[in-house]
XYZ file of N, CA and C in Angstrom:
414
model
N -31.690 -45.971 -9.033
C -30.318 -46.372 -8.764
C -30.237 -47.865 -8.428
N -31.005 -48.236 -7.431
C -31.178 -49.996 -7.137
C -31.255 -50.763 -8.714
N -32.304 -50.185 -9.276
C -32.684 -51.391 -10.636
C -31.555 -51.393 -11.571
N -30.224 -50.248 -11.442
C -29.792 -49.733 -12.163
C -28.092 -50.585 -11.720
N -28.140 -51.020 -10.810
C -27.062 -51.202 -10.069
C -27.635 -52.698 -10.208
N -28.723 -53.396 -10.222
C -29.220 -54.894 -10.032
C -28.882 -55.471 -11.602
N -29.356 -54.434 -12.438
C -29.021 -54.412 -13.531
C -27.891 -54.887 -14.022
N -26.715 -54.103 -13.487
C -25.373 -53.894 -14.048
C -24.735 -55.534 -13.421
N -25.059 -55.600 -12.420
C -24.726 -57.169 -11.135
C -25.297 -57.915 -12.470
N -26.245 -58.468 -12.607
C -26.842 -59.512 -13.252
C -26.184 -58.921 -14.846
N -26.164 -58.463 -15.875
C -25.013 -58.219 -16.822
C -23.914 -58.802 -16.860
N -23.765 -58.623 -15.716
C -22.005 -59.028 -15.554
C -21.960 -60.330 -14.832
N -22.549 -60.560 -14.312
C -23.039 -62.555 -14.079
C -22.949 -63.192 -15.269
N -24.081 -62.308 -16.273
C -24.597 -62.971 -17.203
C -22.791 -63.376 -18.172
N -22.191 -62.517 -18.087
C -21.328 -62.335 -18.976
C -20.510 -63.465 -18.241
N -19.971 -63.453 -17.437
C -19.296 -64.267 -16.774
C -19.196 -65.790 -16.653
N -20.982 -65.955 -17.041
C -21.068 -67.573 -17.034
C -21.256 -68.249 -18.536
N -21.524 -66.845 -19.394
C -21.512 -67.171 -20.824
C -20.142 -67.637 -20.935
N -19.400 -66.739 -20.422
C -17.978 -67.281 -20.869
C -17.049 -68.104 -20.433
N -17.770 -68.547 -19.071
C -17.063 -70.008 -18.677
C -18.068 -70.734 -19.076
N -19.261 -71.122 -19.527
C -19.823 -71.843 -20.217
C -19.470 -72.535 -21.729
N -18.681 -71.707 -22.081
C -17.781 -71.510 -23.209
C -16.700 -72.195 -23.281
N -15.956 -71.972 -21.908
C -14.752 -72.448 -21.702
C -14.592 -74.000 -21.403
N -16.057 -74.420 -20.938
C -16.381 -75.460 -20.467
C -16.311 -76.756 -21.066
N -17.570 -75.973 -22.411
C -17.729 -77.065 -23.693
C -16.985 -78.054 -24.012
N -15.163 -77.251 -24.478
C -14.312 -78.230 -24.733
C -14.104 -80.008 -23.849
N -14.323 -79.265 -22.178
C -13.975 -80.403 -21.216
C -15.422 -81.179 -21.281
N -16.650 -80.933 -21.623
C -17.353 -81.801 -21.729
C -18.505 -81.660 -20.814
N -18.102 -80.617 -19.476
C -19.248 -80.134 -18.610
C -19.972 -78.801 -18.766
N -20.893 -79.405 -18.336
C -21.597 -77.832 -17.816
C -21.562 -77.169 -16.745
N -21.794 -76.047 -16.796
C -21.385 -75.138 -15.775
C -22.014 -76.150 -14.366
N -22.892 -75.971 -14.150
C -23.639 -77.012 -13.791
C -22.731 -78.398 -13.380
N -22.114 -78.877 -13.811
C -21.690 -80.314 -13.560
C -20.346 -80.258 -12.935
N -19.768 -78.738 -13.080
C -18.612 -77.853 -13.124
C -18.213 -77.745 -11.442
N -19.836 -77.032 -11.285
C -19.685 -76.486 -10.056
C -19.662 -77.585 -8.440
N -20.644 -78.952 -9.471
C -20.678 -80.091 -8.615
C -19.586 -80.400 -8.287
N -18.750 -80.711 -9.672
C -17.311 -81.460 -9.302
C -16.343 -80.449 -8.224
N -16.757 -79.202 -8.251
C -15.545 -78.199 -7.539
C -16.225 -78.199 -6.101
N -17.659 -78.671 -6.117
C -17.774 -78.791 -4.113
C -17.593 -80.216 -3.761
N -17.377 -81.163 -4.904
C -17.230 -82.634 -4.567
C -15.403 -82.292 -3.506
N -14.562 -81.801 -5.310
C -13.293 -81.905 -4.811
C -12.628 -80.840 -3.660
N -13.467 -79.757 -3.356
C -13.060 -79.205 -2.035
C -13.394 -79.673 -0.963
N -14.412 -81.017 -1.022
C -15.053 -81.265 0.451
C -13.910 -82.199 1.159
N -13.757 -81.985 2.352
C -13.405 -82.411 3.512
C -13.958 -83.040 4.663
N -14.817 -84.190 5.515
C -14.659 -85.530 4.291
C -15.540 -85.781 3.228
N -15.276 -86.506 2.374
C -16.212 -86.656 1.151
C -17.676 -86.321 1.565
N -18.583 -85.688 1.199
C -19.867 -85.393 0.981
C -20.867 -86.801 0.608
N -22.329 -86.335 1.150
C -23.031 -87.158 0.918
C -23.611 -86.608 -0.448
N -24.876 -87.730 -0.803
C -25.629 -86.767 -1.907
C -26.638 -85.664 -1.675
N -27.060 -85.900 -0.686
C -27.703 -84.683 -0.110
C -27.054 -83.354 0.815
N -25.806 -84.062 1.131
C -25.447 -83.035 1.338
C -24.708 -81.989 0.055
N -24.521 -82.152 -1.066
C -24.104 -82.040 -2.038
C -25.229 -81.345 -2.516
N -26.818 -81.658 -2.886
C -27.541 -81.109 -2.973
C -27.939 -79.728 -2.001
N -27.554 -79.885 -0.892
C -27.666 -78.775 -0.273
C -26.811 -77.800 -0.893
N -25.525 -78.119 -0.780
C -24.480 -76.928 -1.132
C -24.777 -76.213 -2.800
N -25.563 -77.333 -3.606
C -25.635 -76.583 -5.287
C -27.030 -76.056 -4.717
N -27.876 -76.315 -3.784
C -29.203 -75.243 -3.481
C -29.464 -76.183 -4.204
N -30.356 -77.330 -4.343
C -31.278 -78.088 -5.216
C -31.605 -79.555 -4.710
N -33.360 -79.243 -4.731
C -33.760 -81.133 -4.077
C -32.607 -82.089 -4.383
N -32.734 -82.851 -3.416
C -31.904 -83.556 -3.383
C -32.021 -84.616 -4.956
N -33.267 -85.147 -5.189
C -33.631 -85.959 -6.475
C -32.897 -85.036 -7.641
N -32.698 -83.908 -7.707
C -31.789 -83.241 -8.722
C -30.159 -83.346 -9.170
N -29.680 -84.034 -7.952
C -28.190 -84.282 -7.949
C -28.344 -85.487 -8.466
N -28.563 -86.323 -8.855
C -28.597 -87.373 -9.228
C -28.192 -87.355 -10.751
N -28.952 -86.697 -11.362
C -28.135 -86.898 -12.969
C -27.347 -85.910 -13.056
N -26.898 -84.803 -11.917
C -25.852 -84.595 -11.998
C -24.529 -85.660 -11.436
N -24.902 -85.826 -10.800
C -23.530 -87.222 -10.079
C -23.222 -88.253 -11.517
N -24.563 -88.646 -11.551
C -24.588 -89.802 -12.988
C -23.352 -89.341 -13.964
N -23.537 -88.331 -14.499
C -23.182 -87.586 -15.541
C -21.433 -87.471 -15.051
N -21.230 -87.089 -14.102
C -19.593 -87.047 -13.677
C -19.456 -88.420 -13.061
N -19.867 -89.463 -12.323
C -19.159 -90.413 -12.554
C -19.242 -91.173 -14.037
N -20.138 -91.122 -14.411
C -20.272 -91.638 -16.198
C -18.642 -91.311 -17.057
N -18.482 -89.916 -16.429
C -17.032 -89.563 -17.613
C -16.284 -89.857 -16.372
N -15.968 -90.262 -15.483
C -15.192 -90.530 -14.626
C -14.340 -89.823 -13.692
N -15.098 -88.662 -13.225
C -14.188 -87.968 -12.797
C -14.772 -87.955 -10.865
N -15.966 -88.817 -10.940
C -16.314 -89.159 -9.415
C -16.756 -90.367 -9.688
N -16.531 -91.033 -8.142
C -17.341 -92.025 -8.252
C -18.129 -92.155 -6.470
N -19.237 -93.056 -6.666
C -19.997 -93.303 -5.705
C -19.650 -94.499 -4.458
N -19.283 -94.196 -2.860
C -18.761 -94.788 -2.206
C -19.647 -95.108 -1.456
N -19.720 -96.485 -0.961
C -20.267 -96.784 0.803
C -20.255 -95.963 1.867
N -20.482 -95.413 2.358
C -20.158 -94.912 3.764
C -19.958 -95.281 4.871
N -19.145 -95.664 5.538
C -18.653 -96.499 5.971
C -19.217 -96.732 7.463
N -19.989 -95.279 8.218
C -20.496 -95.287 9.278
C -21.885 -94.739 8.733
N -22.268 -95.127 8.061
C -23.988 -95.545 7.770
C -23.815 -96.312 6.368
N -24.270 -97.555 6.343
C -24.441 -98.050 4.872
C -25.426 -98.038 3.947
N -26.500 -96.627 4.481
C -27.632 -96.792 3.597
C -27.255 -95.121 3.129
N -26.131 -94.611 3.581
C -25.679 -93.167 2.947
C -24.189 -93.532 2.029
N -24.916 -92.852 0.813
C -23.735 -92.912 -0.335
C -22.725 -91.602 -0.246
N -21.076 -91.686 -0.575
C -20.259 -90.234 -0.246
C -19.860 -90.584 -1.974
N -19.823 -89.327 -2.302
C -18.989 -88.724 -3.418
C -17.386 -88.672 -3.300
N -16.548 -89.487 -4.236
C -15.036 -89.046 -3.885
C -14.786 -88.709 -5.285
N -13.898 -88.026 -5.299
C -13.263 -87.291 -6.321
C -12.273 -88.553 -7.635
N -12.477 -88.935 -8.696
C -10.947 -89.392 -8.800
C -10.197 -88.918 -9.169
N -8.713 -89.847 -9.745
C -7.476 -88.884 -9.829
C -7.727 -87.666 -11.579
N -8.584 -88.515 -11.995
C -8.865 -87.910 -13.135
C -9.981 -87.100 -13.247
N -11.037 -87.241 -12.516
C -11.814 -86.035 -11.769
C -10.665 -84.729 -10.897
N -9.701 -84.965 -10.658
C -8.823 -83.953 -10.332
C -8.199 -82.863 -10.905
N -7.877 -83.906 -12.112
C -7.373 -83.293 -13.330
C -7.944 -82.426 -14.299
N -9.281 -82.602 -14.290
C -10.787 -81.818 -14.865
C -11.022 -80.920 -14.211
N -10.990 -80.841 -12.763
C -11.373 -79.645 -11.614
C -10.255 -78.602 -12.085
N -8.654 -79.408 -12.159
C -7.675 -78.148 -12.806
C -8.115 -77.335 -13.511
N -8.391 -77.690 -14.670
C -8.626 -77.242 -15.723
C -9.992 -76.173 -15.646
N -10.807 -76.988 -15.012
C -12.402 -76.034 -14.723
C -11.593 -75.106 -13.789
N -10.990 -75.081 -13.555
C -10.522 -73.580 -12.186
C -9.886 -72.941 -13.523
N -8.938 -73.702 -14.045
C -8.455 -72.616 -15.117
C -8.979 -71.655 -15.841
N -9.884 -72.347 -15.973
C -11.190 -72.073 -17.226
C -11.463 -70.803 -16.530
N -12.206 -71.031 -15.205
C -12.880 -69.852 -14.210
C -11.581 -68.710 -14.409
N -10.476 -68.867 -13.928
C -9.680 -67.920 -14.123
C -9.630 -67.156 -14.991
N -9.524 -67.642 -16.093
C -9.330 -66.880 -17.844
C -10.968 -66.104 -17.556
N -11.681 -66.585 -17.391
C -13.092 -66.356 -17.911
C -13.197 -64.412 -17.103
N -12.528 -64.312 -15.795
C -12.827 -63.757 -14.821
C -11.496 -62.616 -15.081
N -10.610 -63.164 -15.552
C -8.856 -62.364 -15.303
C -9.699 -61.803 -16.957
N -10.497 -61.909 -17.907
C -10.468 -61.018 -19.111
C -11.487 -60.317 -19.153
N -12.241 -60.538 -18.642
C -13.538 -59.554 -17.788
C -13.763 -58.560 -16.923
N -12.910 -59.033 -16.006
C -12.498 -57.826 -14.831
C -11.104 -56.520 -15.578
N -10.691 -57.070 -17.259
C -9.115 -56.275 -17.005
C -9.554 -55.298 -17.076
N -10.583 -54.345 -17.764
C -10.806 -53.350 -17.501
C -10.657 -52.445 -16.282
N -10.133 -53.315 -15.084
C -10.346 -52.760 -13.749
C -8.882 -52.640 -13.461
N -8.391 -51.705 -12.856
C -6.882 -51.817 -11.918
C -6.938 -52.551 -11.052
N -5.960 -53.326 -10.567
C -5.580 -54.164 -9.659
C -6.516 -53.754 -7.922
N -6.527 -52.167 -8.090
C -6.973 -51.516 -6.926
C -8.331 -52.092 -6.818
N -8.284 -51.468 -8.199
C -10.248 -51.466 -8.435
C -11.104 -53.170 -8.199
N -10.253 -53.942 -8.635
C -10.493 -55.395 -8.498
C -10.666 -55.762 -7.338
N -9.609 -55.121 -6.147
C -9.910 -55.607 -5.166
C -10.658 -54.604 -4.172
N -11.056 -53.931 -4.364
C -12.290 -52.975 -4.167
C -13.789 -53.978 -4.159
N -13.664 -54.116 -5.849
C -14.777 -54.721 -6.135
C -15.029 -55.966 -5.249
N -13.972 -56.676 -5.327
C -14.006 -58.342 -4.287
C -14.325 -57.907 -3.226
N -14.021 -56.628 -2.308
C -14.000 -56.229 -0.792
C -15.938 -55.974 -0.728
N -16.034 -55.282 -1.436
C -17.271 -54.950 -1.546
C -18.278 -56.125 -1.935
N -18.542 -56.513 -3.225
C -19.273 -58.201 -3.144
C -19.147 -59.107 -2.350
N -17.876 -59.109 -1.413
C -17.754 -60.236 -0.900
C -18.347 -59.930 0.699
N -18.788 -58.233 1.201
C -19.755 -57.940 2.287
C -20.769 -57.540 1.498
N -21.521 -57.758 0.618
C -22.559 -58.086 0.157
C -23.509 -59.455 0.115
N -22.146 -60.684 -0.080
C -22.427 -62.238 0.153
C -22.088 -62.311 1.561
N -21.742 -62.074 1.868
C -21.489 -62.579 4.060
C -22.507 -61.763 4.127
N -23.253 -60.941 4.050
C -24.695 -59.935 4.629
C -25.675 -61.307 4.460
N -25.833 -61.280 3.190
C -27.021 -61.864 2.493
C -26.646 -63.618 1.938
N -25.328 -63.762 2.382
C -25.676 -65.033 1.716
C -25.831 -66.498 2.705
């Protein structure tokens, strides 16, 4: 029942990121570059790079050509910090804003045609349940 149920979890991951991976292409990121820009633009105050690396789970030397890569298309750029000047913060721009829209959109569609199989009930069943599965373990 466990391998069977770990199974079905990872399936349906799998499916999930195929298809915002998909959705992605057009805007130019990867899931990956996706997820950077969406903890850049939720942070409150701007993030460092390591702290940024913390939140994607990855050495810190790994954020780096991810950052590169989104300020390159312009949707972040790299700031002074103003109370340490040897720590760099991530800010969002207005057109990095406009990309995060769209990547949420993306997530939406990807998730609202995947789950329809489920009733509204069942959906939020499922969220009630994964989501004391991630507060246990995450």
């Amino acid at each position: 029942m466990e391998t069977e149920l770990a199974d079905l979890v990872h399936g349906v991951g799998h499916r999930l990121r195929r298809g915002y991976g998909e959705r992605l292409g057009p805007l130019g990121l990867s899931p990956g570059q996706a997820r950077a820009l969406r903890i850049i633009a939720d942070a409150e105050p701007p993030l460092k790079m390591v702290q940024l690396a913390d939140r994607l789970r990855i050495v810190p030397r790994s954020v780096t050509p991810v950052v590169d890569a989104l300020e390159e298309a312009g949707l972040v750029r790299r700031e002074v910090d103003p109370a340490s000047r040897r720590s760099t913060l991530l800010v969002i721009t207005p057109e990095g804003r406009v990309q995060y829209a769209q990547v949420r959109e993306a997530r939406r569609q990807v998730a609202e045609e995947l789950f329809s199989v489920l009733t509204p009930e069942q959906q939020d069943r499922l969220r009630e349940l994964l989501g004391l599965v991630d507060r246990e373990f995450g």
